Amino acid sequence: MLRRLILTPDDHRIARLTAAAIAIALVESAVPSPLPGVKPGLANIITLLVLLRYDWTTAAWVTLLRVLAVSLLVGQFLAPGFVLSLGGALASLLALFIVQPLVRCQSRWFGPVTLSIVAALAHMLTQLLIVRAWLVPSPGVWVLAPVFFGAALFFGSLNGLIVAWLMQPNAGGVASNENLPHNTQP
Amino acid sequence: MNWFPKHPIRKLLRPGDALVLLAGIAGWVMLSVSLWQSGPAAQAQVRRDGVLVAAYPLNEDRTVSVTGPIGTTMIRIESGRARVVSDPGPRQYCVRQGWLTRPGEMALCAPNHISLTLTGGQPTYESMAY
């Protein structure tokens, strides 16, 4: 006997947003990077939009599903690259969970850029720790830390500004209320 | 130009955001300076009573013994780093300090009046492969 899967609107929403994030991440993985590990992380724009438009749980679903799907598509599931992606994603989700009250309650002062920078730094730091502890067990790894730190700051700010721009009411309607179903914003 | 942001950058970058960014940049500068100000350590200098008694390049492995007022301090130089292996001092601070790797690091065996310091200098060339 077949058991029917009941799909809630939430499932549809998560699937749609994850698909968008996967597309961005795949395009990005095809672009060569000057240094292994340095990339813009544009797919995180989706994570931040979901966090701000919906809630943290949805953002976590979208992000973790994206990491899983992209690693399968790129062919590095359970390879070091996957462990690094997953570690970075978990760390930045944790950081977002901690920082999000600041943005929700003090939105005059703190916006998407804060979220993005904090998440990018958590991502970078965790990946560096994983590399140090597991892949390259040598203190020499820290010599590269300023490069990764600078890249995280730069791309974190850039992504945050993009999110802030997309969140505006008149920004071409990309992330405006009427285009996303089941909006939970008041 | 309907798609262009109508709001000034102030709307996108809120005051707290700017502070977070500035703090990040400050941290980044401090990190870069502390990690990059001097190249790799190149030389180990051994001093007795503050007077240089010997200096060795770090790229040659060797064990050195230096005699001070209360006994002999053994120093080991190995793969670009140096440490005090044994010392007659009662508290063994300089031995427990372990390997010195960066220029400016120092192990001080005060009871025996011996110190071991790393200095920079011409960078030693290392190969790096991805």
Short mmCIF file of C-alpha atoms in Angstrom, two decimals:
data_model
loop_
_atom_site.label_atom_id
_atom_site.label_comp_id
_atom_site.label_asym_id
_atom_site.label_seq_id
_atom_site.Cartn_x
_atom_site.Cartn_y
_atom_site.Cartn_z
CA MET A 1 0.00 0.00 0.00
CA LEU A 2 1.34 3.39 -0.93
CA ARG A 3 1.64 5.91 1.79
CA ARG A 4 0.74 9.38 0.65
CA LEU A 5 3.21 12.12 1.42
CA ILE A 6 1.36 15.21 2.42
CA LEU A 7 3.20 18.29 1.25
CA THR A 8 2.60 21.42 3.22
CA PRO A 9 3.01 24.89 1.73
CA ASP A 10 6.13 25.06 3.90
CA ASP A 11 7.65 22.14 2.00
CA HIS A 12 6.95 23.82 -1.33
CA ARG A 13 8.43 27.04 -0.13
CA ILE A 14 11.59 25.36 1.20
CA ALA A 15 11.96 23.38 -2.03
CA ARG A 16 11.65 26.47 -4.21
CA LEU A 17 14.11 28.54 -2.22
CA THR A 18 16.55 25.63 -1.98
CA ALA A 19 16.41 25.21 -5.75
CA ALA A 20 17.35 28.87 -6.18
CA ALA A 21 20.24 28.50 -3.70
CA ILE A 22 21.48 25.31 -5.43
CA ALA A 23 21.47 27.08 -8.79
CA ILE A 24 23.53 29.98 -7.45
CA ALA A 25 25.98 27.66 -5.66
CA LEU A 26 26.45 25.51 -8.77
CA VAL A 27 27.18 28.50 -10.98
CA GLU A 28 29.62 29.73 -8.36
CA SER A 29 31.41 26.38 -8.09
CA ALA A 30 32.22 26.63 -11.80
CA VAL A 31 34.00 29.95 -11.37
CA PRO A 32 37.70 29.49 -10.62
CA SER A 33 39.02 30.97 -7.40
CA PRO A 34 42.46 32.50 -6.86
CA LEU A 35 42.91 30.58 -3.62
CA PRO A 36 41.19 27.30 -2.67
CA GLY A 37 38.46 28.13 -0.22
CA VAL A 38 37.96 31.76 -1.18
CA LYS A 39 34.65 32.31 -2.95
CA PRO A 40 31.86 34.85 -2.71
CA GLY A 41 29.27 32.49 -1.20
CA LEU A 42 26.45 34.15 -3.13
CA ALA A 43 24.07 31.30 -2.26
CA ASN A 44 24.08 32.64 1.28
CA ILE A 45 22.09 35.60 -0.01
CA ILE A 46 19.18 33.16 -0.20
CA THR A 47 19.85 31.97 3.36
CA LEU A 48 19.72 35.55 4.64
CA LEU A 49 16.63 36.46 2.64
CA VAL A 50 14.85 33.37 4.01
CA LEU A 51 15.98 34.18 7.54
CA LEU A 52 14.66 37.73 7.30
CA ARG A 53 11.45 36.92 5.40
CA TYR A 54 10.53 33.72 7.23
CA ASP A 55 12.39 32.30 10.19
CA TRP A 56 15.59 30.64 11.29
CA THR A 57 14.26 27.09 10.93
CA THR A 58 13.39 27.60 7.27
CA ALA A 59 16.78 29.20 6.66
CA ALA A 60 18.50 26.20 8.27
CA TRP A 61 16.52 23.77 6.09
CA VAL A 62 17.29 25.69 2.91
CA THR A 63 20.98 25.96 3.74
CA LEU A 64 21.58 22.37 4.80
CA LEU A 65 19.60 20.96 1.87
CA ARG A 66 21.63 23.16 -0.45
CA VAL A 67 24.93 21.91 0.99
CA LEU A 68 23.78 18.31 0.61
CA ALA A 69 22.42 18.74 -2.92
CA VAL A 70 25.39 20.71 -4.23
CA SER A 71 27.87 18.18 -2.83
CA LEU A 72 25.96 15.39 -4.60
CA LEU A 73 25.84 17.33 -7.87
CA VAL A 74 29.49 18.34 -7.77
CA GLY A 75 30.47 14.81 -6.74
CA GLN A 76 32.17 15.47 -3.44
CA PHE A 77 29.58 14.03 -1.04
CA LEU A 78 31.41 12.96 2.14
CA ALA A 79 34.70 14.22 0.66
CA PRO A 80 36.73 16.83 2.57
CA GLY A 81 35.03 19.61 0.60
CA PHE A 82 31.66 18.43 1.84
CA VAL A 83 32.81 18.29 5.46
CA LEU A 84 34.15 21.83 5.12
CA SER A 85 30.91 23.08 3.55
CA LEU A 86 28.78 21.39 6.18
CA GLY A 87 30.96 22.61 9.04
CA GLY A 88 30.91 26.15 7.69
CA ALA A 89 27.15 26.04 7.12
CA LEU A 90 26.43 24.72 10.63
CA ALA A 91 28.71 27.34 12.21
CA SER A 92 27.17 30.22 10.30
CA LEU A 93 23.64 29.01 11.08
CA LEU A 94 24.56 28.89 14.77
CA ALA A 95 26.04 32.39 14.51
CA LEU A 96 22.89 33.65 12.76
CA PHE A 97 20.75 32.10 15.48
CA ILE A 98 22.71 34.01 18.11
CA VAL A 99 22.79 37.32 16.25
CA GLN A 100 19.29 37.41 14.77
CA PRO A 101 17.53 38.91 17.84
CA LEU A 102 19.78 41.94 17.38
CA VAL A 103 18.52 42.44 13.85
CA ARG A 104 14.89 41.67 14.69
CA CYS A 105 14.66 43.91 17.76
CA GLN A 106 17.10 46.67 16.82
CA SER A 107 16.38 46.88 13.11
CA ARG A 108 17.06 50.60 13.09
CA TRP A 109 20.65 49.88 14.03
CA PHE A 110 21.45 46.44 12.70
CA GLY A 111 20.55 45.03 9.32
CA PRO A 112 21.45 42.29 6.86
CA VAL A 113 25.09 43.42 6.67
CA THR A 114 25.67 42.53 10.33
CA LEU A 115 24.08 39.11 9.82
CA SER A 116 26.13 38.47 6.72
CA ILE A 117 29.48 39.53 8.21
CA VAL A 118 28.98 37.51 11.40
CA ALA A 119 27.92 34.44 9.44
CA ALA A 120 30.83 34.77 7.01
CA LEU A 121 33.35 35.07 9.86
CA ALA A 122 31.89 32.05 11.66
CA HIS A 123 32.01 30.11 8.39
CA MET A 124 35.63 31.05 7.73
CA LEU A 125 36.83 30.40 11.27
CA THR A 126 35.22 26.97 11.45
CA GLN A 127 36.64 25.91 8.10
CA LEU A 128 40.08 27.09 9.16
CA LEU A 129 39.80 25.08 12.38
CA ILE A 130 38.70 21.97 10.48
CA VAL A 131 41.60 22.37 8.04
CA ARG A 132 44.03 22.89 10.91
CA ALA A 133 42.77 19.95 12.95
CA TRP A 134 42.20 17.45 10.18
CA LEU A 135 43.50 18.25 6.71
CA VAL A 136 46.71 20.19 7.28
CA PRO A 137 47.84 19.52 10.86
CA SER A 138 50.43 22.28 10.93
CA PRO A 139 50.50 25.74 12.52
CA GLY A 140 51.47 27.09 9.07
CA VAL A 141 47.77 27.19 8.24
CA TRP A 142 47.44 30.34 10.34
CA VAL A 143 49.74 32.24 8.01
CA LEU A 144 46.87 32.21 5.51
CA ALA A 145 44.30 33.27 8.11
CA PRO A 146 44.42 37.01 7.24
CA VAL A 147 43.63 36.19 3.61
CA PHE A 148 40.56 34.19 4.56
CA PHE A 149 39.56 36.72 7.21
CA GLY A 150 39.78 39.57 4.67
CA ALA A 151 37.83 37.61 2.07
CA ALA A 152 35.12 36.78 4.63
CA LEU A 153 34.81 40.45 5.60
CA PHE A 154 34.69 41.61 2.00
CA PHE A 155 32.24 39.06 0.65
CA GLY A 156 30.23 39.10 3.89
CA SER A 157 29.69 42.85 3.51
CA LEU A 158 28.97 42.53 -0.20
CA ASN A 159 26.37 39.79 0.28
CA GLY A 160 24.84 41.72 3.16
CA LEU A 161 24.49 44.82 1.03
CA ILE A 162 22.90 42.77 -1.75
CA VAL A 163 20.42 41.31 0.76
CA ALA A 164 19.68 44.78 2.15
CA TRP A 165 19.08 46.01 -1.38
CA LEU A 166 16.81 43.08 -2.25
CA MET A 167 14.83 43.59 0.96
CA GLN A 168 13.87 47.12 -0.02
CA PRO A 169 10.24 47.58 -0.98
CA ASN A 170 11.08 49.00 -4.39
CA ALA A 171 14.02 46.84 -5.42
CA GLY A 172 12.36 45.43 -8.51
CA GLY A 173 10.15 43.20 -6.40
CA VAL A 174 12.80 40.47 -6.14
CA ALA A 175 12.18 39.78 -2.50
CA SER A 176 9.17 41.94 -1.89
CA ASN A 177 6.18 40.56 -0.08
CA GLU A 178 3.85 39.96 -2.99
CA ASN A 179 6.27 37.65 -4.77
CA LEU A 180 6.74 35.21 -1.93
CA PRO A 181 3.80 33.15 -0.75
CA HIS A 182 2.83 32.64 2.89
CA ASN A 183 4.67 35.62 4.13
CA THR A 184 5.02 35.55 7.89
CA GLN A 185 6.12 39.15 8.24
CA PRO A 186 3.63 41.34 10.08
CA MET B 1 16.01 53.56 -13.83
CA ASN B 2 13.29 51.94 -11.78
CA TRP B 3 15.49 49.16 -10.47
CA PHE B 4 18.20 51.38 -9.10
CA PRO B 5 18.11 51.79 -5.30
CA LYS B 6 16.16 54.91 -4.46
CA HIS B 7 17.38 54.89 -0.89
CA PRO B 8 20.81 56.16 0.01
CA ILE B 9 23.48 53.72 1.17
CA ARG B 10 22.55 54.65 4.75
CA LYS B 11 19.42 52.53 4.40
CA LEU B 12 21.44 49.51 3.32
CA LEU B 13 24.31 49.92 5.77
CA ARG B 14 22.80 50.77 9.15
CA PRO B 15 24.88 52.35 11.94
CA GLY B 16 25.37 49.05 13.78
CA ASP B 17 26.36 47.37 10.54
CA ALA B 18 29.04 49.99 10.01
CA LEU B 19 30.31 49.36 13.55
CA VAL B 20 30.43 45.61 12.99
CA LEU B 21 32.29 46.18 9.73
CA LEU B 22 34.76 48.57 11.38
CA ALA B 23 35.35 46.11 14.23
CA GLY B 24 35.94 43.39 11.66
CA ILE B 25 38.43 45.52 9.75
CA ALA B 26 40.24 46.40 12.99
CA GLY B 27 40.45 42.73 13.92
CA TRP B 28 41.67 41.89 10.45
CA VAL B 29 44.43 44.51 10.55
CA MET B 30 45.55 43.32 13.99
CA LEU B 31 45.59 39.70 12.84
CA SER B 32 47.53 40.54 9.68
CA VAL B 33 50.10 42.61 11.55
CA SER B 34 50.65 39.98 14.24
CA LEU B 35 50.99 37.15 11.74
CA TRP B 36 52.89 38.87 8.97
CA GLN B 37 55.01 41.57 10.55
CA SER B 38 58.08 39.38 10.50
CA GLY B 39 58.96 36.53 8.21
CA PRO B 40 59.79 33.06 9.41
CA ALA B 41 62.33 32.65 12.18
CA ALA B 42 65.81 32.08 10.78
CA GLN B 43 68.24 32.01 13.67
CA ALA B 44 68.48 30.80 17.25
CA GLN B 45 70.59 32.95 19.56
CA VAL B 46 71.91 31.62 22.83
CA ARG B 47 72.82 34.15 25.50
CA ARG B 48 74.50 33.78 28.88
CA ASP B 49 74.03 36.74 31.24
CA GLY B 50 72.60 38.62 28.27
CA VAL B 51 75.76 38.18 26.23
CA LEU B 52 75.48 36.38 22.92
CA VAL B 53 77.50 33.18 23.14
CA ALA B 54 76.33 31.40 20.02
CA ALA B 55 73.91 31.72 17.09
CA TYR B 56 72.77 28.89 14.86
CA PRO B 57 70.72 28.81 11.66
CA LEU B 58 67.40 27.05 12.18
CA ASN B 59 67.64 25.07 8.97
CA GLU B 60 70.34 22.78 10.34
CA ASP B 61 69.30 20.29 13.00
CA ARG B 62 71.64 20.10 15.95
CA THR B 63 71.82 19.76 19.71
CA VAL B 64 73.77 22.35 21.65
CA SER B 65 74.86 22.36 25.25
CA VAL B 66 75.66 25.55 27.11
CA THR B 67 77.19 25.63 30.56
CA GLY B 68 75.96 28.16 33.10
CA PRO B 69 76.51 28.78 36.82
CA ILE B 70 74.43 25.80 38.03
CA GLY B 71 74.91 23.27 35.26
CA THR B 72 74.37 22.52 31.59
CA THR B 73 71.39 23.63 29.48
CA MET B 74 70.65 21.50 26.43
CA ILE B 75 69.12 23.16 23.38
CA ARG B 76 67.70 21.31 20.40
CA ILE B 77 67.33 22.89 16.94
CA GLU B 78 65.13 20.90 14.60
CA SER B 79 63.15 21.60 11.42
CA GLY B 80 63.10 25.37 11.68
CA ARG B 81 62.36 25.60 15.39
CA ALA B 82 64.24 25.40 18.63
CA ARG B 83 63.60 24.44 22.23
CA VAL B 84 65.32 23.95 25.53
CA VAL B 85 65.49 20.19 26.08
CA SER B 86 66.89 20.12 29.57
CA ASP B 87 67.96 22.62 32.16
CA PRO B 88 69.17 22.33 35.75
CA GLY B 89 66.71 24.99 36.93
CA PRO B 90 64.25 23.93 39.68
CA ARG B 91 61.01 25.02 38.02
CA GLN B 92 61.80 24.02 34.41
CA TYR B 93 59.87 26.95 32.94
CA CYS B 94 62.06 27.21 29.85
CA VAL B 95 61.82 23.47 29.17
CA ARG B 96 58.06 23.39 29.57
CA GLN B 97 57.73 26.27 27.13
CA GLY B 98 58.34 23.76 24.35
CA TRP B 99 59.17 24.60 20.77
CA LEU B 100 59.80 28.20 19.75
CA THR B 101 58.73 28.85 16.18
CA ARG B 102 58.32 32.61 15.60
CA PRO B 103 60.85 35.44 15.53
CA GLY B 104 60.97 37.21 18.87
CA GLU B 105 60.00 34.17 20.93
CA MET B 106 62.26 33.54 23.86
CA ALA B 107 62.85 30.84 26.46
CA LEU B 108 64.53 32.14 29.58
CA CYS B 109 66.31 29.72 31.90
CA ALA B 110 66.88 32.30 34.60
CA PRO B 111 68.51 30.11 37.29
CA ASN B 112 71.24 29.09 34.84
CA HIS B 113 71.47 32.59 33.30
CA ILE B 114 70.80 31.17 29.81
CA SER B 115 68.32 32.45 27.25
CA LEU B 116 67.29 31.16 23.85
CA THR B 117 65.83 33.65 21.37
CA LEU B 118 64.60 33.27 17.81
CA THR B 119 65.26 36.04 15.33
CA GLY B 120 64.06 36.67 11.80
CA GLY B 121 66.42 37.67 9.06
CA GLN B 122 66.53 36.48 5.51
CA PRO B 123 63.50 34.30 4.95
CA THR B 124 64.27 30.68 4.40
CA TYR B 125 62.60 29.41 1.28
CA GLU B 126 60.00 26.74 1.58
CA SER B 127 58.21 24.93 -1.13
CA MET B 128 54.46 24.97 -1.13
CA ALA B 129 52.21 22.75 -3.17
CA TYR B 130 48.48 22.55 -3.52
#
